[in-house]
Short mmCIF file of C-alpha atoms in Angstrom, two decimals:
data_model
loop_
_atom_site.label_atom_id
_atom_site.label_comp_id
_atom_site.label_asym_id
_atom_site.label_seq_id
_atom_site.Cartn_x
_atom_site.Cartn_y
_atom_site.Cartn_z
CA UNK A 15 0.00 0.00 0.00
CA UNK A 16 2.63 2.48 1.07
CA UNK A 17 4.87 1.63 -1.87
CA UNK A 18 2.14 2.22 -4.44
CA UNK A 19 1.37 5.59 -2.87
CA UNK A 20 5.01 6.56 -3.11
CA UNK A 21 5.22 5.52 -6.74
CA UNK A 22 2.18 7.61 -7.53
CA UNK A 23 3.55 10.70 -5.85
CA UNK A 24 6.74 10.41 -7.84
CA UNK A 25 4.72 10.05 -11.05
CA UNK A 26 2.63 13.10 -10.25
CA UNK A 27 5.74 15.13 -9.59
CA UNK A 28 7.07 14.14 -13.00
CA UNK A 29 3.89 15.32 -14.65
CA UNK A 30 4.04 18.59 -12.75
CA UNK A 31 7.67 19.08 -13.75
CA UNK A 32 7.06 18.56 -17.46
CA UNK A 33 4.10 20.91 -17.33
CA UNK A 34 6.08 23.63 -15.67
CA UNK A 35 8.91 23.59 -18.20
CA UNK A 36 8.41 24.29 -21.87
CA UNK A 37 6.35 21.51 -23.43
CA UNK A 38 9.11 20.10 -25.59
CA UNK A 39 9.06 16.33 -26.05
CA UNK A 40 12.12 14.75 -24.47
CA UNK A 41 14.47 13.07 -26.95
CA UNK A 42 14.14 9.33 -26.64
CA UNK A 43 17.15 7.09 -26.83
CA UNK A 44 17.09 5.08 -30.07
CA UNK A 45 15.73 1.60 -29.57
CA UNK A 46 18.43 -0.69 -30.97
CA UNK A 47 15.91 -3.48 -31.60
CA UNK A 48 14.46 -1.40 -34.41
CA UNK A 49 17.77 -1.68 -36.27
CA UNK A 50 17.77 -5.49 -36.46
CA UNK A 51 15.63 -5.92 -39.57
CA UNK A 52 17.03 -3.04 -41.68
CA UNK A 53 20.60 -4.21 -41.05
CA UNK A 54 19.60 -7.79 -41.88
CA UNK A 55 18.06 -6.66 -45.16
CA UNK A 56 21.23 -4.79 -46.16
CA UNK A 57 23.33 -7.83 -45.23
CA UNK A 58 21.09 -10.10 -47.33
CA UNK A 59 21.33 -7.61 -50.20
CA UNK A 60 25.13 -7.69 -49.96
CA UNK A 61 25.08 -11.48 -49.78
CA UNK A 62 22.85 -11.73 -52.86
CA UNK A 63 25.20 -9.42 -54.79
CA UNK A 64 28.39 -11.21 -53.67
CA UNK A 65 27.03 -14.65 -54.64
CA UNK A 66 25.88 -13.36 -58.03
CA UNK A 67 22.16 -13.83 -57.38
CA UNK A 68 21.76 -10.09 -57.96
CA UNK A 69 23.55 -9.08 -61.16
CA UNK A 70 25.62 -5.88 -61.04
CA UNK A 71 23.70 -4.30 -63.94
CA UNK A 72 20.39 -4.92 -62.15
CA UNK A 73 21.28 -3.65 -58.70
CA UNK A 74 24.75 -2.83 -57.36
CA UNK A 75 25.79 -4.18 -53.98
CA UNK A 76 25.67 -1.96 -50.88
CA UNK A 77 29.46 -1.79 -50.79
CA UNK A 78 29.56 -0.67 -54.44
CA UNK A 79 26.90 1.94 -53.73
CA UNK A 80 28.93 3.38 -50.87
CA UNK A 81 32.10 3.56 -53.00
CA UNK A 82 30.11 5.15 -55.81
CA UNK A 83 28.77 7.73 -53.36
CA UNK A 84 32.31 8.63 -52.36
CA UNK A 85 33.42 8.75 -56.02
CA UNK A 86 30.66 11.07 -57.23
CA UNK A 87 31.13 13.30 -54.20
CA UNK A 88 34.87 13.63 -54.74
CA UNK A 89 34.48 14.16 -58.49
CA UNK A 90 32.04 16.98 -57.79
CA UNK A 91 29.28 15.39 -59.85
CA UNK A 92 26.98 14.89 -56.85
CA UNK A 93 27.48 18.29 -55.14
CA UNK A 94 26.92 20.12 -58.44
CA UNK A 95 23.79 18.16 -59.26
CA UNK A 96 22.53 18.58 -55.72
CA UNK A 97 22.94 22.36 -55.86
CA UNK A 98 21.10 22.59 -59.17
CA UNK A 99 18.21 20.46 -57.89
CA UNK A 100 18.03 22.33 -54.59
CA UNK A 101 17.92 25.63 -56.46
CA UNK A 102 15.04 24.44 -58.65
CA UNK A 103 13.04 23.16 -55.69
CA UNK A 104 13.68 26.34 -53.70
CA UNK A 105 12.53 28.58 -56.55
CA UNK A 106 9.49 26.43 -57.24
CA UNK A 107 8.61 26.36 -53.55
CA UNK A 108 8.83 30.11 -53.16
CA UNK A 109 6.67 30.60 -56.22
CA UNK A 110 4.11 27.92 -55.32
CA UNK A 111 3.92 28.93 -51.66
CA UNK A 112 3.40 32.58 -52.51
CA UNK A 113 0.63 31.91 -55.01
CA UNK A 114 -0.98 29.11 -52.98
CA UNK A 115 -1.03 31.02 -49.69
CA UNK A 116 -2.24 34.21 -51.34
CA UNK A 117 -5.06 32.48 -53.18
CA UNK A 118 -5.96 30.51 -50.03
CA UNK A 119 -6.16 33.70 -47.98
CA UNK A 120 -8.19 35.56 -50.60
CA UNK A 121 -10.73 32.78 -50.99
CA UNK A 122 -10.78 32.00 -47.27
CA UNK A 123 -11.16 35.55 -46.02
CA UNK A 124 -13.59 37.08 -48.47
CA UNK A 125 -16.88 35.71 -49.66
CA UNK A 126 -16.37 37.07 -53.16
CA UNK A 127 -12.82 35.81 -53.20
CA UNK A 128 -14.19 32.37 -52.46
CA UNK A 129 -16.75 32.60 -55.24
CA UNK A 130 -14.18 33.71 -57.79
CA UNK A 131 -11.04 31.79 -56.82
CA UNK A 132 -12.29 28.49 -55.47
CA UNK A 133 -14.05 27.01 -58.56
CA UNK A 134 -11.11 27.26 -61.01
CA UNK A 135 -8.60 26.08 -58.40
CA UNK A 136 -10.80 23.13 -57.47
CA UNK A 137 -11.13 22.21 -61.16
CA UNK A 138 -7.40 22.44 -61.85
CA UNK A 139 -6.67 20.50 -58.68
CA UNK A 140 -8.14 17.36 -60.19
CA UNK A 141 -5.55 17.45 -63.00
CA UNK A 142 -2.58 15.25 -62.16
CA UNK A 143 0.06 17.98 -62.38
CA UNK A 144 2.83 15.52 -63.31
CA UNK A 145 0.81 14.71 -66.42
CA UNK A 146 1.52 18.24 -67.60
CA UNK A 147 5.19 17.45 -68.28
CA UNK A 148 4.74 16.91 -72.05
CA UNK A 149 2.81 20.18 -72.38
CA UNK A 150 5.38 22.03 -70.30
CA UNK A 151 8.19 20.74 -72.52
CA UNK A 152 6.29 21.93 -75.60
CA UNK A 153 5.61 25.33 -74.04
CA UNK A 154 8.85 26.03 -72.19
CA UNK A 155 11.41 23.67 -73.73
CA UNK A 156 13.81 21.69 -71.55
CA UNK A 157 15.37 24.59 -69.61
CA UNK A 158 14.94 25.60 -66.00
CA UNK A 159 11.51 27.19 -66.35
CA UNK A 160 9.38 24.04 -66.85
CA UNK A 161 11.05 22.33 -63.87
CA UNK A 162 10.53 25.26 -61.53
CA UNK A 163 6.95 25.67 -62.73
CA UNK A 164 6.18 22.00 -62.24
CA UNK A 165 7.37 22.21 -58.62
CA UNK A 166 5.43 25.44 -58.10
CA UNK A 167 2.26 23.91 -59.51
CA UNK A 168 2.60 20.83 -57.30
CA UNK A 169 3.12 23.00 -54.21
CA UNK A 170 0.30 25.41 -54.99
CA UNK A 171 -2.65 23.08 -54.49
CA UNK A 172 -1.90 21.56 -51.07
CA UNK A 173 -1.02 25.03 -49.79
CA UNK A 174 -4.17 26.57 -51.22
CA UNK A 175 -6.44 23.87 -49.84
CA UNK A 176 -4.94 23.87 -46.35
CA UNK A 177 -4.75 27.65 -45.98
CA UNK A 178 -8.33 27.95 -47.22
CA UNK A 179 -9.56 25.22 -44.86
CA UNK A 180 -7.56 26.71 -41.99
CA UNK A 181 -9.00 30.18 -42.43
CA UNK A 182 -12.54 28.91 -42.86
CA UNK A 183 -12.15 26.54 -39.93
CA UNK A 184 -11.33 29.19 -37.32
CA UNK A 185 -13.63 28.70 -34.33
CA UNK A 186 -16.55 31.15 -34.72
CA UNK A 187 -16.78 31.33 -30.92
CA UNK A 188 -13.30 32.84 -30.80
CA UNK A 189 -14.32 35.34 -33.48
CA UNK A 190 -17.32 36.31 -31.36
CA UNK A 191 -15.16 36.74 -28.30
CA UNK A 192 -12.78 38.89 -30.34
CA UNK A 193 -15.62 41.07 -31.58
CA UNK A 194 -17.08 41.69 -28.09
CA UNK A 195 -13.53 42.39 -26.88
CA UNK A 196 -13.28 45.25 -29.36
CA UNK A 197 -10.78 43.78 -31.85
CA UNK A 198 -10.29 45.84 -35.00
CA UNK A 199 -10.46 43.90 -38.31
CA UNK A 200 -6.65 43.99 -38.48
CA UNK A 201 -6.32 42.63 -34.94
CA UNK A 202 -8.86 39.95 -35.67
CA UNK A 203 -6.83 38.85 -38.68
CA UNK A 204 -3.50 38.96 -36.88
CA UNK A 205 -4.47 37.45 -33.56
CA UNK A 206 -7.39 35.16 -34.38
CA UNK A 207 -7.63 34.14 -38.03
CA UNK A 208 -3.98 33.71 -39.05
CA UNK A 209 -2.82 31.88 -35.91
CA UNK A 210 -5.97 29.77 -36.08
CA UNK A 211 -5.14 28.77 -39.64
CA UNK A 212 -1.51 28.00 -38.79
CA UNK A 213 -1.76 24.29 -37.85
CA UNK A 214 -3.55 23.50 -41.09
CA UNK A 215 -1.12 25.68 -43.08
CA UNK A 216 1.87 23.79 -41.70
CA UNK A 217 0.24 20.48 -42.57
CA UNK A 218 -0.12 21.88 -46.08
CA UNK A 219 3.55 22.82 -46.10
CA UNK A 220 4.61 19.29 -45.22
CA UNK A 221 2.44 17.86 -47.98
CA UNK A 222 3.77 20.50 -50.37
CA UNK A 223 7.39 19.62 -49.67
CA UNK A 224 6.75 15.96 -50.39
CA UNK A 225 5.12 16.88 -53.70
CA UNK A 226 7.93 19.33 -54.51
CA UNK A 227 10.54 16.54 -54.35
CA UNK A 228 8.33 14.20 -56.34
CA UNK A 229 7.86 16.87 -59.02
CA UNK A 230 11.55 17.62 -59.36
CA UNK A 231 12.39 13.93 -59.70
CA UNK A 232 9.86 13.55 -62.50
CA UNK A 233 10.94 16.77 -64.19
CA UNK A 234 14.66 16.00 -64.01
CA UNK A 235 14.44 12.39 -65.12
CA UNK A 236 12.29 13.35 -68.12
CA UNK A 237 14.49 15.99 -69.70
CA UNK A 238 17.45 17.68 -68.07
CA UNK A 239 21.08 18.61 -68.65
CA UNK A 240 21.98 19.16 -65.00
CA UNK A 241 20.82 18.19 -61.53
CA UNK A 242 20.41 15.01 -59.53
CA UNK A 243 17.94 13.55 -62.01
CA UNK A 244 20.40 14.20 -64.82
CA UNK A 245 23.09 12.33 -62.86
CA UNK A 246 20.72 9.38 -62.48
CA UNK A 247 19.70 9.34 -66.16
CA UNK A 248 23.33 9.66 -67.17
CA UNK A 249 24.22 6.68 -64.98
CA UNK A 250 21.49 4.67 -66.69
CA UNK A 251 23.23 5.15 -70.04
CA UNK A 252 26.31 3.44 -68.60
CA UNK A 253 24.39 0.82 -66.59
CA UNK A 254 25.80 2.33 -63.40
CA UNK A 255 23.13 1.04 -61.00
CA UNK A 256 25.37 2.04 -58.08
CA UNK A 257 25.18 5.74 -59.05
CA UNK A 258 21.42 5.44 -59.63
CA UNK A 259 20.96 4.12 -56.09
CA UNK A 260 23.15 6.94 -54.74
CA UNK A 261 20.95 9.50 -56.49
CA UNK A 262 17.78 7.91 -55.14
CA UNK A 263 19.22 7.81 -51.63
CA UNK A 264 20.08 11.50 -51.83
CA UNK A 265 16.53 12.34 -52.95
CA UNK A 266 15.21 10.36 -49.97
CA UNK A 267 17.56 12.12 -47.56
CA UNK A 268 16.54 15.52 -48.91
CA UNK A 269 12.88 14.67 -48.41
CA UNK A 270 13.52 13.51 -44.86
CA UNK A 271 15.55 16.62 -44.06
CA UNK A 272 12.96 19.10 -45.26
CA UNK A 273 10.23 17.18 -43.44
CA UNK A 274 12.26 17.34 -40.22
CA UNK A 275 12.70 21.08 -40.70
CA UNK A 276 8.95 21.60 -40.94
CA UNK A 277 8.37 19.46 -37.84
CA UNK A 278 10.84 21.65 -36.01
CA UNK A 279 9.06 24.75 -37.27
CA UNK A 280 5.78 23.26 -36.04
CA UNK A 281 7.21 22.78 -32.56
CA UNK A 282 8.25 26.43 -32.42
CA UNK A 283 5.23 28.04 -34.05
CA UNK A 284 2.68 25.78 -32.39
CA UNK A 285 4.32 25.84 -28.95
CA UNK A 286 0.96 26.76 -27.48
CA UNK A 287 -0.41 23.29 -28.12
CA UNK A 288 -0.28 21.10 -25.03
CA UNK A 289 2.43 18.43 -25.04
CA UNK A 290 1.38 14.82 -25.04
CA UNK A 291 -0.34 12.38 -27.36
CA UNK A 292 -3.17 14.77 -28.29
CA UNK A 293 -0.90 17.60 -29.42
CA UNK A 294 2.23 15.72 -30.40
CA UNK A 295 1.46 14.92 -33.99
CA UNK A 296 -1.68 16.02 -35.69
CA UNK B 29 -28.94 53.20 -16.58
CA UNK B 30 -26.91 50.11 -17.55
CA UNK B 31 -29.35 48.74 -20.08
CA UNK B 32 -32.87 49.34 -21.26
CA UNK B 33 -34.84 46.96 -23.45
CA UNK B 34 -38.27 47.87 -24.66
CA UNK B 35 -40.85 45.94 -26.64
CA UNK B 36 -38.19 43.53 -27.89
CA UNK B 37 -39.32 40.84 -30.31
CA UNK B 38 -36.99 38.17 -31.74
CA UNK B 39 -38.27 35.54 -34.10
CA UNK B 40 -36.44 32.60 -35.61
CA UNK B 41 -38.20 31.31 -38.72
CA UNK B 42 -41.62 32.42 -37.48
CA UNK B 43 -41.08 31.08 -33.95
CA UNK B 44 -41.26 33.93 -31.49
CA UNK B 45 -38.52 33.49 -28.89
CA UNK B 46 -38.72 36.93 -27.28
CA UNK B 47 -42.19 38.41 -27.20
CA UNK B 48 -42.39 42.14 -26.53
CA UNK B 49 -39.93 41.91 -23.69
CA UNK B 50 -39.20 44.84 -21.37
CA UNK B 51 -36.14 44.93 -19.15
CA UNK B 52 -34.22 47.63 -17.33
CA UNK B 53 -30.93 47.19 -15.53
CA UNK B 54 -30.03 50.04 -13.20
CA UNK B 55 -26.55 51.50 -12.75
CA UNK B 56 -24.43 48.98 -10.92
CA UNK B 57 -27.36 46.62 -10.51
CA UNK B 58 -26.78 42.86 -10.46
CA UNK B 59 -29.61 41.12 -12.30
CA UNK B 60 -29.94 37.38 -12.79
CA UNK B 61 -32.05 35.95 -15.56
CA UNK B 62 -33.45 32.46 -15.09
CA UNK B 63 -35.24 30.38 -17.63
CA UNK B 64 -35.63 26.85 -18.90
CA UNK B 65 -33.40 25.87 -21.76
CA UNK B 66 -34.75 27.30 -25.00
CA UNK B 67 -36.57 30.06 -23.14
CA UNK B 68 -34.60 32.73 -25.00
CA UNK B 69 -32.30 33.90 -22.21
CA UNK B 70 -29.18 33.42 -24.31
CA UNK B 71 -30.92 35.10 -27.25
CA UNK B 72 -31.53 38.15 -25.08
CA UNK B 73 -27.91 38.18 -23.93
CA UNK B 74 -26.63 37.96 -27.50
CA UNK B 75 -28.83 40.88 -28.52
CA UNK B 76 -27.46 42.94 -25.63
CA UNK B 77 -23.91 41.96 -26.58
CA UNK B 78 -24.48 43.00 -30.19
CA UNK B 79 -23.79 39.46 -31.36
CA UNK B 80 -27.11 38.86 -33.08
CA UNK B 81 -25.90 39.26 -36.63
CA UNK B 82 -29.18 39.02 -38.53
CA UNK B 83 -30.40 42.23 -36.97
CA UNK B 84 -32.64 43.21 -39.86
CA UNK B 85 -34.84 40.12 -39.98
CA UNK B 86 -36.93 38.93 -37.08
CA UNK B 87 -35.92 41.65 -34.64
CA UNK B 88 -37.91 44.65 -33.51
CA UNK B 89 -37.97 46.87 -30.46
CA UNK B 90 -35.30 48.94 -28.77
CA UNK B 91 -32.13 47.86 -27.04
CA UNK B 92 -30.08 50.54 -25.29
CA UNK B 93 -26.74 49.58 -23.83
CA UNK B 94 -23.78 51.64 -22.57
CA UNK B 95 -20.76 52.27 -24.76
CA UNK B 96 -18.75 49.45 -23.26
CA UNK B 97 -20.28 46.04 -22.89
CA UNK B 98 -18.19 43.03 -21.88
CA UNK B 99 -19.11 39.38 -22.00
CA UNK B 100 -17.91 36.29 -20.18
CA UNK B 101 -19.13 33.20 -21.96
CA UNK B 102 -19.78 29.71 -20.66
CA UNK B 103 -16.57 28.52 -22.33
CA UNK B 104 -13.71 30.91 -21.56
CA UNK B 105 -13.03 31.40 -25.30
CA UNK B 106 -9.39 32.37 -24.83
CA UNK B 107 -7.12 32.46 -27.87
CA UNK B 108 -4.99 29.34 -27.31
CA UNK B 109 -2.04 30.81 -29.24
CA UNK B 110 -1.72 33.99 -27.17
CA UNK B 111 -0.48 34.18 -23.60
CA UNK B 112 -2.99 34.71 -20.81
CA UNK B 113 -1.79 38.31 -20.50
CA UNK B 114 -2.29 39.00 -24.20
CA UNK B 115 -5.73 37.43 -24.06
CA UNK B 116 -6.66 40.04 -21.49
CA UNK B 117 -4.93 43.00 -23.12
CA UNK B 118 -5.60 42.46 -26.85
CA UNK B 119 -8.31 44.60 -28.35
CA UNK B 120 -8.09 47.11 -25.51
CA UNK B 121 -8.45 50.54 -27.09
CA UNK B 122 -9.76 52.70 -24.28
CA UNK B 123 -7.59 55.52 -22.91
CA UNK B 124 -5.27 53.94 -20.35
CA UNK B 125 -3.51 57.12 -19.27
CA UNK B 126 0.09 56.38 -18.30
CA UNK B 127 -0.55 52.63 -18.09
CA UNK B 128 0.13 50.07 -20.84
CA UNK B 129 -2.29 47.36 -21.98
CA UNK B 130 0.06 44.73 -20.51
CA UNK B 131 0.18 46.59 -17.20
CA UNK B 132 -3.60 46.88 -17.04
CA UNK B 133 -3.87 43.18 -17.88
CA UNK B 134 -1.44 42.22 -15.12
CA UNK B 135 -3.40 44.25 -12.58
CA UNK B 136 -6.65 42.59 -13.62
CA UNK B 137 -5.06 39.13 -13.56
CA UNK B 138 -3.72 39.76 -10.07
CA UNK B 139 -7.20 40.84 -9.05
CA UNK B 140 -8.73 37.54 -10.15
CA UNK B 141 -5.87 35.64 -8.48
CA UNK B 142 -4.12 34.67 -11.69
CA UNK B 143 -1.10 36.98 -11.52
CA UNK B 144 1.34 34.06 -11.54
CA UNK B 145 -0.06 32.59 -14.76
CA UNK B 146 0.13 35.72 -16.93
CA UNK B 147 2.76 34.19 -19.23
CA UNK B 148 1.14 30.75 -19.46
CA UNK B 149 -0.55 29.32 -22.55
CA UNK B 150 -4.33 29.18 -22.04
CA UNK B 151 -4.51 25.45 -22.73
CA UNK B 152 -2.36 24.79 -19.65
CA UNK B 153 -4.94 26.46 -17.38
CA UNK B 154 -7.53 24.55 -15.40
CA UNK B 155 -11.21 25.23 -16.09
CA UNK B 156 -11.49 27.59 -13.14
CA UNK B 157 -8.30 29.44 -14.03
CA UNK B 158 -9.41 29.89 -17.65
CA UNK B 159 -12.73 31.30 -16.46
CA UNK B 160 -10.86 33.73 -14.19
CA UNK B 161 -8.81 34.88 -17.18
CA UNK B 162 -12.03 35.39 -19.11
CA UNK B 163 -13.39 37.51 -16.24
CA UNK B 164 -10.18 39.56 -16.20
CA UNK B 165 -10.56 40.13 -19.94
CA UNK B 166 -14.08 41.44 -19.37
CA UNK B 167 -13.04 43.62 -16.42
CA UNK B 168 -10.18 45.50 -18.10
CA UNK B 169 -12.73 46.91 -20.53
CA UNK B 170 -14.35 48.72 -17.55
CA UNK B 171 -17.77 47.77 -18.85
CA UNK B 172 -20.89 49.72 -18.02
CA UNK B 173 -22.70 46.43 -18.58
CA UNK B 174 -21.17 43.03 -17.84
CA UNK B 175 -22.94 40.09 -19.45
CA UNK B 176 -22.33 36.69 -17.88
CA UNK B 177 -23.58 33.79 -20.02
CA UNK B 178 -23.69 30.82 -17.64
CA UNK B 179 -20.03 31.40 -16.83
CA UNK B 180 -19.96 28.82 -14.04
CA UNK B 181 -21.94 26.12 -15.85
CA UNK B 182 -18.95 24.01 -16.84
CA UNK B 183 -17.09 24.29 -13.52
CA UNK B 184 -17.03 21.74 -10.73
CA UNK B 185 -19.07 22.49 -7.61
CA UNK B 186 -16.14 23.59 -5.44
CA UNK B 187 -14.63 25.89 -8.07
CA UNK B 188 -18.09 27.33 -8.63
CA UNK B 189 -18.35 28.42 -4.97
CA UNK B 190 -14.98 30.22 -5.21
CA UNK B 191 -16.01 31.86 -8.47
CA UNK B 192 -19.30 33.08 -6.95
CA UNK B 193 -17.34 34.88 -4.24
CA UNK B 194 -14.92 36.29 -6.80
CA UNK B 195 -17.68 37.64 -9.03
CA UNK B 196 -19.49 39.28 -6.11
CA UNK B 197 -16.22 40.76 -4.95
CA UNK B 198 -15.32 42.14 -8.38
CA UNK B 199 -18.81 43.51 -8.88
CA UNK B 200 -18.75 45.32 -5.53
CA UNK B 201 -15.40 46.86 -6.40
CA UNK B 202 -16.10 47.92 -10.01
CA UNK B 203 -19.88 48.29 -9.93
CA UNK B 204 -20.84 47.50 -13.52
CA UNK B 205 -24.43 46.68 -14.26
CA UNK B 206 -24.52 42.86 -14.49
CA UNK B 207 -26.82 40.52 -16.33
CA UNK B 208 -26.15 36.94 -15.26
CA UNK B 209 -27.86 34.36 -17.43
CA UNK B 210 -28.10 31.03 -15.66
CA UNK B 211 -30.33 28.05 -15.02
CA UNK B 212 -28.99 27.57 -11.52
CA UNK B 213 -31.68 28.92 -9.18
CA UNK B 214 -29.44 28.90 -6.09
CA UNK B 215 -26.73 30.80 -7.91
CA UNK B 216 -29.18 33.46 -9.08
CA UNK B 217 -30.69 33.91 -5.61
CA UNK B 218 -27.29 34.03 -3.95
CA UNK B 219 -25.69 36.60 -6.24
CA UNK B 220 -28.25 38.97 -7.73
CA UNK B 221 -30.08 42.05 -6.47
CA UNK B 222 -32.97 41.11 -8.66
CA UNK B 223 -33.88 37.69 -10.07
CA UNK B 224 -35.98 37.56 -13.21
CA UNK B 225 -37.74 34.51 -14.59
CA UNK B 226 -38.14 34.37 -18.36
CA UNK B 227 -41.28 32.55 -19.46
CA UNK B 228 -42.94 32.58 -22.89
CA UNK B 229 -40.53 35.21 -24.18
CA UNK B 230 -41.23 37.72 -21.42
CA UNK B 231 -40.19 38.47 -17.88
CA UNK B 232 -42.74 36.34 -16.06
CA UNK B 233 -41.69 37.01 -12.48
CA UNK B 234 -39.33 39.17 -10.48
CA UNK B 235 -37.82 38.62 -7.02
CA UNK B 236 -35.59 40.60 -4.71
CA UNK B 237 -33.77 38.23 -2.38
CA UNK B 238 -32.93 41.09 0.01
CA UNK B 239 -29.73 42.42 1.57
CA UNK B 240 -26.54 40.36 1.68
CA UNK B 241 -25.54 38.11 3.41
CA UNK B 242 -28.75 36.29 2.86
CA UNK B 243 -30.80 34.33 5.30
CA UNK B 244 -30.95 30.64 4.28
CA UNK B 245 -34.59 30.27 5.32
CA UNK B 246 -35.75 33.16 3.15
CA UNK B 247 -33.70 31.78 0.27
CA UNK B 248 -35.14 28.29 0.47
CA UNK B 249 -38.69 29.67 0.51
CA UNK B 250 -37.87 31.83 -2.51
CA UNK B 251 -36.21 28.87 -4.17
CA UNK B 252 -39.45 26.88 -4.02
CA UNK B 253 -41.40 29.76 -5.56
CA UNK B 254 -38.91 30.24 -8.39
CA UNK B 255 -38.74 26.52 -9.18
CA UNK B 256 -42.49 26.53 -9.32
CA UNK B 257 -42.42 29.43 -11.79
CA UNK B 258 -39.92 27.51 -13.88
CA UNK B 259 -42.32 24.60 -13.99
CA UNK B 260 -40.31 22.27 -11.80
CA UNK B 261 -42.25 20.40 -9.13
CA UNK B 262 -40.74 21.55 -5.83
CA UNK B 263 -40.54 18.10 -4.24
CA UNK B 264 -38.72 16.71 -7.25
CA UNK B 265 -35.90 19.24 -7.03
#
C-alpha cells in the first residue's frame, strides 16, 4: 500500500515538472531493436550481390553503392547536381507557396474571393500535375523554367487547400469573443484568423514539400542537362546502378531533411499546443 | 442606466422566442435571468452583446446599452495561441492614461488571483483558471454592462463556490451593471439584487432576495417559488 502511494507521488511530480517547463518532447534514446531488420536486409542484399544472385547491372551491392557515393562526391558530380536540384526546388517552392497562400487567404477571407477563386482552383486540382510534363516541354522547352513551374504547380494546391480550410475553420466562438472584446479587423486577422489557420497551413507545407521533391524527380528524369535527375539518367546510359541508387538515396535524404525542418518549425510556431499524445502529432 | 430593453421581439423562422420583452438594468445593478433551456435567455444576452448578426430580420424593439459592454461566456473562449496576458490586453483601445495594456492586464489578472499565470498558454490552465482569465478580460474593458452567459456552468461544484465569491467581490469593487444568465436557481438567488424569470418570451416574475448576506430560510422559501415558476415540481428538485 505504502509503496504504491510513493510511486504515484513520484509520477505526479514528473507530470508537474514537465508541465512547468516548456512543453518540448524529451528526446528518446534510439531503440536498438528497431535496427535489427534493416541491417539484416542490407546484409542479405550484400550477400545476394556477392554470390551473383543479384547481377551488377540490375542492382549494385551496398558496398559498391557506398564507394560510388564517395566517387561522385569527390568528383564533384553529386554536389553540383545537388545544388542545381536544390535551387530548382527552392525557386518552385517560393513561387508555389506565394501563389498558394495568397489564393488561399483571398478565398478564405472574403466571400467574393471564395466565389471567384475556389471554382477554377478546385477544377485544376483534379488534373494530375505531373501529367503536364509533355505540355510544359512543348511550351517552355527543356530549360529551367518548366522544372521550376512544375514544382510550383505541385506545391500550390496543397497550400491553397490547407490555408483555405484553416482560415474557414477558425472557431466562430473565438471570433465572437474577439468582436465583443473590441478587436479591429486587423487585430482579428492577426491574432485570431492567421494563428488559427496555422496548424492546417503547416500540414499543407509538409504535404507541399513531399510533392515538390516528387515533381523535381519527375521533371529531371524526363528531360534535363543538370541536376540530380540528370546524374541518375546519365548513370542509366552506362548501366551504373550504383550511381542510380546513390541519387535515389540523396533524394530520400533531402525529403527527410525538409520534413524534419517543418516538424521543427511546427514545434516552435505551435508551442501553445499542449504536449502529449493529443498535441504531439496532428 | 446600464441597459434598457423595450418591446423587444426576436423571431427565428416564425417562432417567437422573445415576445415584446421589457427589461431595465439600473446603474451597478446585479440582475440574474433564469429560464428553462430554450426560453430565450441566451438570445436576449446575445442581442445585448451585439452578437445577433441578422439584426434586420426577425428583430424589432429597442435595445439601449452603454458604450462598453463586456461578455464572459460559458466557455472561456481564450485564444490558445496567445499568452494569458495578451488574451486580457488584446483589443483594448480605451484611454489607459500612463498605463500600458500589458500593465492593465497584469493588474486585472492579479485581481482575479491569476497573476502568476500571466505568461502561461491558455490550454495549460484549469477550467477555473481559464474562467478567471475570461473575467479579467471582461473587467479591463471597464464595462458599463457586464454580461455573464452561464459562466460557471462548466465548472465543478467547489470551483463554482470560489467563483461566486470572486464575481461578487469584483462587482462590488467595479460596480458594472450585471446581467447573469443562468439556469442555476441557487446561484441566481445568492448573487443577484434582482432575479428575473423568463417565461414565454417575457419576464414572467421578479424577485428581490434582500440584503446580503442572505438568510438561508428566506432563500429556500424563494427557491421553491422560483422553481415553481420555472415549472419544476418543488418536491422533485
